[in-house]
Amino acid sequence: NAGVTQTPKFRVLKTGQSMTLLCAQDMNHEYMYWYRQDPGMGLRLIHYSVGEGTTAKGEVPDGYNVSRLKKQNFLLGLESAAPSQTSVYFCASTLTSGSPDEQFFGPGTRLTVL
Amino acid sequence: GQNIDQPTEMTATEGAIVQINCTYQTSGFNGLFWYQQHAGEAPTFLSYNVLDGLEEKGRFSSFLSRSKGYSYLLLKELQMKDSASYLCAVLDSNYQLIWGAGTKLIIKP
């Protein structure tokens, strides 16, 4: 039981390049989330999914796209990376959106955009 | 707007007790979570409060007052491994988690 995994763990991009971050969970969770974490700020929700085939925008969706073709996977894409997207990206999942289900987090992806 | 406030940094001594406060103003309330995050790692769940009062779990306790929009996390018998950031998060009316910026706790011998 691996929980939530993320690939890659580290990545350096040049401005304008594209990439996809992969999140996978083996807990049969319905809800999945992508956050970014920047120094001095709380976790900010980028996009989320309430089930296979569905996605929705969070607080800071601009510059990102997502897909949830399979229940266990949630992909985050950057089509044209910008230095402002330098951050640590966390994926999380939970059984339902209601309380008191806790969110389980992946180990994070550290992205630098030059 | 939605807002969660926590102190940026606190320092405490090994073996002592520390209280980390969190105040919130959110659109709706469906519970408050505390997470622990060690440097370079992912957040991990510590506690959940939805009713007023104190929830105790070993060395950690969490308190909630919904009328005051206030919570605290109490850590007893501090150990060096408790050095971490502590994140307060509120589940709002849309069942979205709103996160505070976190409190970095430094434990000194």
PDB file of C-alpha atoms in Angstrom:
ATOM      1  CA  ASN A   1       0.000   0.000   0.000  1.00  0.00           C
ATOM      2  CA  ALA A   2       2.004   2.975  -1.291  1.00  0.00           C
ATOM      3  CA  GLY A   3      -0.581   5.675  -0.416  1.00  0.00           C
ATOM      4  CA  VAL A   4      -0.084   8.743  -2.624  1.00  0.00           C
ATOM      5  CA  THR A   5       2.904   8.884  -4.952  1.00  0.00           C
ATOM      6  CA  GLN A   6       4.131  11.706  -7.181  1.00  0.00           C
ATOM      7  CA  THR A   7       6.534  11.768 -10.099  1.00  0.00           C
ATOM      8  CA  PRO A   8       8.932  13.395 -10.651  1.00  0.00           C
ATOM      9  CA  LYS A   9      10.326  14.490  -7.275  1.00  0.00           C
ATOM     10  CA  PHE A  10      12.431  17.299  -8.752  1.00  0.00           C
ATOM     11  CA  ARG A  11      12.406  19.128 -12.064  1.00  0.00           C
ATOM     12  CA  VAL A  12      14.066  22.181 -13.587  1.00  0.00           C
ATOM     13  CA  LEU A  13      12.381  23.788 -16.598  1.00  0.00           C
ATOM     14  CA  LYS A  14      13.177  26.701 -18.821  1.00  0.00           C
ATOM     15  CA  THR A  15      10.548  29.374 -19.383  1.00  0.00           C
ATOM     16  CA  GLY A  16       8.093  28.236 -22.038  1.00  0.00           C
ATOM     17  CA  GLN A  17       8.703  24.512 -21.634  1.00  0.00           C
ATOM     18  CA  SER A  18       5.873  22.143 -20.800  1.00  0.00           C
ATOM     19  CA  MET A  19       5.644  19.242 -18.408  1.00  0.00           C
ATOM     20  CA  THR A  20       3.197  16.906 -16.690  1.00  0.00           C
ATOM     21  CA  LEU A  21       3.212  15.942 -13.032  1.00  0.00           C
ATOM     22  CA  LEU A  22       1.711  12.582 -12.198  1.00  0.00           C
ATOM     23  CA  CYS A  23      -0.117  11.707  -8.998  1.00  0.00           C
ATOM     24  CA  ALA A  24      -1.261   8.186  -8.175  1.00  0.00           C
ATOM     25  CA  GLN A  25      -3.151   6.800  -5.172  1.00  0.00           C
ATOM     26  CA  ASP A  26      -3.999   3.220  -4.293  1.00  0.00           C
ATOM     27  CA  MET A  27      -6.568   3.905  -1.548  1.00  0.00           C
ATOM     28  CA  ASN A  28      -9.609   3.996  -3.848  1.00  0.00           C
ATOM     29  CA  HIS A  29     -10.195   7.639  -2.924  1.00  0.00           C
ATOM     30  CA  GLU A  30     -12.789   9.620  -4.863  1.00  0.00           C
ATOM     31  CA  TYR A  31     -11.367  13.107  -4.318  1.00  0.00           C
ATOM     32  CA  MET A  32      -7.963  14.269  -5.493  1.00  0.00           C
ATOM     33  CA  TYR A  33      -6.300  17.665  -5.259  1.00  0.00           C
ATOM     34  CA  TRP A  34      -3.322  19.580  -6.582  1.00  0.00           C
ATOM     35  CA  TYR A  35      -1.809  22.260  -4.333  1.00  0.00           C
ATOM     36  CA  ARG A  36       1.171  24.535  -4.567  1.00  0.00           C
ATOM     37  CA  GLN A  37       3.154  25.632  -1.526  1.00  0.00           C
ATOM     38  CA  ASP A  38       5.238  28.779  -1.536  1.00  0.00           C
ATOM     39  CA  PRO A  39       7.318  30.252   1.310  1.00  0.00           C
ATOM     40  CA  GLY A  40       5.249  32.275   3.763  1.00  0.00           C
ATOM     41  CA  MET A  41       1.964  31.206   2.223  1.00  0.00           C
ATOM     42  CA  GLY A  42      -0.501  28.497   2.962  1.00  0.00           C
ATOM     43  CA  LEU A  43      -1.191  25.640   0.613  1.00  0.00           C
ATOM     44  CA  ARG A  44      -3.175  26.951  -2.348  1.00  0.00           C
ATOM     45  CA  LEU A  45      -5.550  24.760  -4.308  1.00  0.00           C
ATOM     46  CA  ILE A  46      -4.878  24.670  -8.050  1.00  0.00           C
ATOM     47  CA  HIS A  47      -7.420  22.133  -9.324  1.00  0.00           C
ATOM     48  CA  TYR A  48      -9.326  19.259  -7.837  1.00  0.00           C
ATOM     49  CA  SER A  49     -11.408  16.273  -8.903  1.00  0.00           C
ATOM     50  CA  VAL A  50     -14.467  14.745  -7.244  1.00  0.00           C
ATOM     51  CA  GLY A  51     -14.278  11.528  -9.251  1.00  0.00           C
ATOM     52  CA  GLU A  52     -13.038   9.835 -12.400  1.00  0.00           C
ATOM     53  CA  GLY A  53     -13.593  12.003 -15.459  1.00  0.00           C
ATOM     54  CA  THR A  54     -14.324  15.189 -13.489  1.00  0.00           C
ATOM     55  CA  THR A  55     -12.165  18.204 -12.705  1.00  0.00           C
ATOM     56  CA  ALA A  56     -12.762  21.661 -11.235  1.00  0.00           C
ATOM     57  CA  LYS A  57     -10.805  24.871 -10.711  1.00  0.00           C
ATOM     58  CA  GLY A  58      -9.420  25.830  -7.342  1.00  0.00           C
ATOM     59  CA  GLU A  59      -8.051  29.111  -6.060  1.00  0.00           C
ATOM     60  CA  VAL A  60      -5.099  29.495  -8.485  1.00  0.00           C
ATOM     61  CA  PRO A  61      -5.867  27.555 -11.706  1.00  0.00           C
ATOM     62  CA  ASP A  62      -4.321  29.883 -14.304  1.00  0.00           C
ATOM     63  CA  GLY A  63      -1.456  28.348 -16.267  1.00  0.00           C
ATOM     64  CA  TYR A  64      -2.345  24.781 -15.267  1.00  0.00           C
ATOM     65  CA  ASN A  65      -4.537  22.031 -16.689  1.00  0.00           C
ATOM     66  CA  VAL A  66      -5.541  18.688 -15.189  1.00  0.00           C
ATOM     67  CA  SER A  67      -7.007  15.368 -16.191  1.00  0.00           C
ATOM     68  CA  ARG A  68      -8.451  12.421 -14.273  1.00  0.00           C
ATOM     69  CA  LEU A  69      -8.956   9.669 -16.826  1.00  0.00           C
ATOM     70  CA  LYS A  70      -8.553   6.925 -14.217  1.00  0.00           C
ATOM     71  CA  LYS A  71      -9.741   7.050 -10.635  1.00  0.00           C
ATOM     72  CA  GLN A  72      -6.300   6.381  -9.249  1.00  0.00           C
ATOM     73  CA  ASN A  73      -4.428   8.999 -11.304  1.00  0.00           C
ATOM     74  CA  PHE A  74      -4.553  12.798 -11.374  1.00  0.00           C
ATOM     75  CA  LEU A  75      -2.296  14.645 -13.813  1.00  0.00           C
ATOM     76  CA  LEU A  76      -1.230  18.281 -13.595  1.00  0.00           C
ATOM     77  CA  GLY A  77       0.056  19.941 -16.760  1.00  0.00           C
ATOM     78  CA  LEU A  78       1.983  23.126 -17.322  1.00  0.00           C
ATOM     79  CA  GLU A  79       1.683  24.084 -20.977  1.00  0.00           C
ATOM     80  CA  SER A  80       4.143  27.001 -20.977  1.00  0.00           C
ATOM     81  CA  ALA A  81       6.073  27.255 -17.731  1.00  0.00           C
ATOM     82  CA  ALA A  82       6.784  30.651 -16.157  1.00  0.00           C
ATOM     83  CA  PRO A  83       9.177  31.570 -13.306  1.00  0.00           C
ATOM     84  CA  SER A  84       6.110  32.372 -11.145  1.00  0.00           C
ATOM     85  CA  GLN A  85       5.304  28.647 -11.239  1.00  0.00           C
ATOM     86  CA  THR A  86       8.473  27.808  -9.319  1.00  0.00           C
ATOM     87  CA  SER A  87       7.046  26.087  -6.267  1.00  0.00           C
ATOM     88  CA  VAL A  88       6.555  22.820  -4.423  1.00  0.00           C
ATOM     89  CA  TYR A  89       3.556  20.938  -5.760  1.00  0.00           C
ATOM     90  CA  PHE A  90       1.617  18.519  -3.565  1.00  0.00           C
ATOM     91  CA  CYS A  91      -1.029  16.084  -4.604  1.00  0.00           C
ATOM     92  CA  ALA A  92      -3.553  14.904  -2.022  1.00  0.00           C
ATOM     93  CA  SER A  93      -6.484  12.545  -1.912  1.00  0.00           C
ATOM     94  CA  THR A  94      -9.403  11.843   0.386  1.00  0.00           C
ATOM     95  CA  LEU A  95     -12.248   9.357   0.466  1.00  0.00           C
ATOM     96  CA  THR A  96     -14.933  12.037   0.428  1.00  0.00           C
ATOM     97  CA  SER A  97     -14.913  15.822   0.652  1.00  0.00           C
ATOM     98  CA  GLY A  98     -16.799  15.878   3.896  1.00  0.00           C
ATOM     99  CA  SER A  99     -15.519  15.965   7.387  1.00  0.00           C
ATOM    100  CA  PRO A 100     -13.784  14.331   9.083  1.00  0.00           C
ATOM    101  CA  ASP A 101     -11.939  12.650   6.251  1.00  0.00           C
ATOM    102  CA  GLU A 102      -8.332  13.726   6.310  1.00  0.00           C
ATOM    103  CA  GLN A 103      -6.379  14.450   3.154  1.00  0.00           C
ATOM    104  CA  PHE A 104      -3.414  12.188   2.427  1.00  0.00           C
ATOM    105  CA  PHE A 105      -0.498  13.897   0.725  1.00  0.00           C
ATOM    106  CA  GLY A 106       2.131  12.750  -1.728  1.00  0.00           C
ATOM    107  CA  PRO A 107       5.813  13.565  -1.090  1.00  0.00           C
ATOM    108  CA  GLY A 108       5.781  16.635  -3.344  1.00  0.00           C
ATOM    109  CA  THR A 109       7.429  17.770  -6.571  1.00  0.00           C
ATOM    110  CA  ARG A 110       9.968  20.562  -6.372  1.00  0.00           C
ATOM    111  CA  LEU A 111       9.781  22.555  -9.598  1.00  0.00           C
ATOM    112  CA  THR A 112      12.126  25.342 -10.615  1.00  0.00           C
ATOM    113  CA  VAL A 113      11.419  27.418 -13.712  1.00  0.00           C
ATOM    114  CA  LEU A 114      14.381  29.426 -14.987  1.00  0.00           C
TER     115      LEU A 114
ATOM    116  CA  GLY B   1     -12.509  37.060   2.019  1.00  0.00           C
ATOM    117  CA  GLN B   2     -11.356  33.962   3.811  1.00  0.00           C
ATOM    118  CA  ASN B   3      -8.502  34.246   6.247  1.00  0.00           C
ATOM    119  CA  ILE B   4      -6.608  32.013   8.623  1.00  0.00           C
ATOM    120  CA  ASP B   5      -3.990  33.486  10.953  1.00  0.00           C
ATOM    121  CA  GLN B   6      -1.248  31.687  12.819  1.00  0.00           C
ATOM    122  CA  PRO B   7       2.031  32.930  14.293  1.00  0.00           C
ATOM    123  CA  THR B   8       4.882  32.588  11.824  1.00  0.00           C
ATOM    124  CA  GLU B   9       7.391  31.084  14.217  1.00  0.00           C
ATOM    125  CA  MET B  10       7.606  29.907  17.837  1.00  0.00           C
ATOM    126  CA  THR B  11      10.461  28.613  19.961  1.00  0.00           C
ATOM    127  CA  ALA B  12      10.150  26.238  22.906  1.00  0.00           C
ATOM    128  CA  THR B  13      12.364  24.078  25.096  1.00  0.00           C
ATOM    129  CA  GLU B  14      12.568  20.302  25.028  1.00  0.00           C
ATOM    130  CA  GLY B  15      10.269  18.809  27.670  1.00  0.00           C
ATOM    131  CA  ALA B  16       8.100  21.938  27.903  1.00  0.00           C
ATOM    132  CA  ILE B  17       4.559  22.706  26.695  1.00  0.00           C
ATOM    133  CA  VAL B  18       3.689  24.950  23.761  1.00  0.00           C
ATOM    134  CA  GLN B  19       0.373  26.282  22.467  1.00  0.00           C
ATOM    135  CA  ILE B  20      -0.021  27.242  18.811  1.00  0.00           C
ATOM    136  CA  ASN B  21      -3.003  29.466  18.093  1.00  0.00           C
ATOM    137  CA  CYS B  22      -5.111  29.722  14.974  1.00  0.00           C
ATOM    138  CA  THR B  23      -7.888  32.229  14.246  1.00  0.00           C
ATOM    139  CA  TYR B  24     -10.099  31.992  11.227  1.00  0.00           C
ATOM    140  CA  GLN B  25     -12.697  33.868   9.209  1.00  0.00           C
ATOM    141  CA  THR B  26     -14.208  31.655   6.538  1.00  0.00           C
ATOM    142  CA  SER B  27     -17.387  31.338   4.524  1.00  0.00           C
ATOM    143  CA  GLY B  28     -18.963  28.530   6.480  1.00  0.00           C
ATOM    144  CA  PHE B  29     -17.383  25.991   8.768  1.00  0.00           C
ATOM    145  CA  ASN B  30     -17.328  22.211   8.471  1.00  0.00           C
ATOM    146  CA  GLY B  31     -14.404  21.425  10.700  1.00  0.00           C
ATOM    147  CA  LEU B  32     -10.850  22.416  11.512  1.00  0.00           C
ATOM    148  CA  PHE B  33      -7.749  20.340  10.896  1.00  0.00           C
ATOM    149  CA  TRP B  34      -4.202  20.486  12.203  1.00  0.00           C
ATOM    150  CA  TYR B  35      -1.375  19.025  10.154  1.00  0.00           C
ATOM    151  CA  GLN B  36       2.314  18.616  10.903  1.00  0.00           C
ATOM    152  CA  GLN B  37       4.904  19.220   8.191  1.00  0.00           C
ATOM    153  CA  HIS B  38       8.585  18.473   8.666  1.00  0.00           C
ATOM    154  CA  ALA B  39      10.980  20.435   6.474  1.00  0.00           C
ATOM    155  CA  GLY B  40      11.072  19.043   2.949  1.00  0.00           C
ATOM    156  CA  GLU B  41       8.238  16.602   3.599  1.00  0.00           C
ATOM    157  CA  ALA B  42       4.498  16.362   3.025  1.00  0.00           C
ATOM    158  CA  PRO B  43       1.910  17.470   5.594  1.00  0.00           C
ATOM    159  CA  THR B  44       0.547  14.693   7.803  1.00  0.00           C
ATOM    160  CA  PHE B  45      -2.739  14.719   9.707  1.00  0.00           C
ATOM    161  CA  LEU B  46      -2.702  15.448  13.435  1.00  0.00           C
ATOM    162  CA  SER B  47      -6.230  16.284  14.550  1.00  0.00           C
ATOM    163  CA  TYR B  48      -9.743  17.270  13.588  1.00  0.00           C
ATOM    164  CA  ASN B  49     -12.315  19.375  15.517  1.00  0.00           C
ATOM    165  CA  VAL B  50     -15.855  20.136  14.475  1.00  0.00           C
ATOM    166  CA  LEU B  51     -17.504  20.676  17.884  1.00  0.00           C
ATOM    167  CA  ASP B  52     -16.397  23.089  20.600  1.00  0.00           C
ATOM    168  CA  GLY B  53     -14.024  21.711  23.144  1.00  0.00           C
ATOM    169  CA  LEU B  54     -10.814  19.843  23.589  1.00  0.00           C
ATOM    170  CA  GLU B  55      -9.735  16.722  21.709  1.00  0.00           C
ATOM    171  CA  GLU B  56      -6.790  14.882  23.246  1.00  0.00           C
ATOM    172  CA  LYS B  57      -4.543  12.463  21.413  1.00  0.00           C
ATOM    173  CA  GLY B  58      -1.469  11.449  23.342  1.00  0.00           C
ATOM    174  CA  ARG B  59       0.932  14.372  23.763  1.00  0.00           C
ATOM    175  CA  PHE B  60      -1.118  16.494  21.353  1.00  0.00           C
ATOM    176  CA  SER B  61      -4.447  18.196  22.077  1.00  0.00           C
ATOM    177  CA  SER B  62      -6.555  20.501  19.922  1.00  0.00           C
ATOM    178  CA  PHE B  63      -9.173  22.967  21.090  1.00  0.00           C
ATOM    179  CA  LEU B  64     -11.949  24.685  19.159  1.00  0.00           C
ATOM    180  CA  SER B  65     -14.268  27.624  19.863  1.00  0.00           C
ATOM    181  CA  ARG B  66     -16.547  28.161  16.900  1.00  0.00           C
ATOM    182  CA  SER B  67     -18.141  31.319  18.340  1.00  0.00           C
ATOM    183  CA  LYS B  68     -14.695  32.936  18.600  1.00  0.00           C
ATOM    184  CA  GLY B  69     -13.308  31.518  15.353  1.00  0.00           C
ATOM    185  CA  TYR B  70     -10.388  30.176  17.338  1.00  0.00           C
ATOM    186  CA  SER B  71      -8.426  26.989  17.763  1.00  0.00           C
ATOM    187  CA  TYR B  72      -5.195  25.986  19.386  1.00  0.00           C
ATOM    188  CA  LEU B  73      -2.873  23.005  19.212  1.00  0.00           C
ATOM    189  CA  LEU B  74      -1.228  22.068  22.501  1.00  0.00           C
ATOM    190  CA  LEU B  75       1.949  20.027  22.457  1.00  0.00           C
ATOM    191  CA  LYS B  76       3.155  18.556  25.759  1.00  0.00           C
ATOM    192  CA  GLU B  77       6.486  16.999  26.762  1.00  0.00           C
ATOM    193  CA  LEU B  78       8.144  18.470  23.717  1.00  0.00           C
ATOM    194  CA  GLN B  79      10.690  16.343  21.889  1.00  0.00           C
ATOM    195  CA  MET B  80      13.290  17.415  19.348  1.00  0.00           C
ATOM    196  CA  LYS B  81      11.370  15.516  16.656  1.00  0.00           C
ATOM    197  CA  ASP B  82       8.446  17.928  17.198  1.00  0.00           C
ATOM    198  CA  SER B  83      10.455  20.616  15.384  1.00  0.00           C
ATOM    199  CA  ALA B  84       8.268  21.163  12.328  1.00  0.00           C
ATOM    200  CA  SER B  85       5.672  23.478  10.846  1.00  0.00           C
ATOM    201  CA  TYR B  86       2.105  23.144  12.105  1.00  0.00           C
ATOM    202  CA  LEU B  87      -0.642  23.952   9.629  1.00  0.00           C
ATOM    203  CA  CYS B  88      -4.169  24.982  10.555  1.00  0.00           C
ATOM    204  CA  ALA B  89      -6.857  24.395   7.913  1.00  0.00           C
ATOM    205  CA  VAL B  90     -10.619  25.019   7.876  1.00  0.00           C
ATOM    206  CA  LEU B  91     -13.155  23.120   5.794  1.00  0.00           C
ATOM    207  CA  ASP B  92     -15.425  25.826   4.398  1.00  0.00           C
ATOM    208  CA  SER B  93     -19.058  25.773   3.213  1.00  0.00           C
ATOM    209  CA  ASN B  94     -17.963  24.265  -0.132  1.00  0.00           C
ATOM    210  CA  TYR B  95     -16.028  21.538   1.674  1.00  0.00           C
ATOM    211  CA  GLN B  96     -12.765  23.047   0.460  1.00  0.00           C
ATOM    212  CA  LEU B  97      -9.812  23.237   2.840  1.00  0.00           C
ATOM    213  CA  ILE B  98      -8.559  26.778   3.474  1.00  0.00           C
ATOM    214  CA  TRP B  99      -4.998  26.700   4.802  1.00  0.00           C
ATOM    215  CA  GLY B 100      -3.067  28.970   7.113  1.00  0.00           C
ATOM    216  CA  ALA B 101       0.564  29.740   6.283  1.00  0.00           C
ATOM    217  CA  GLY B 102       1.780  27.521   9.091  1.00  0.00           C
ATOM    218  CA  THR B 103       3.712  28.009  12.322  1.00  0.00           C
ATOM    219  CA  LYS B 104       7.336  26.946  12.361  1.00  0.00           C
ATOM    220  CA  LEU B 105       8.106  25.443  15.780  1.00  0.00           C
ATOM    221  CA  ILE B 106      11.745  25.372  16.862  1.00  0.00           C
ATOM    222  CA  ILE B 107      12.632  23.131  19.787  1.00  0.00           C
ATOM    223  CA  LYS B 108      15.782  23.923  21.734  1.00  0.00           C
ATOM    224  CA  PRO B 109      17.575  21.449  24.039  1.00  0.00           C
TER     225      PRO B 109
END
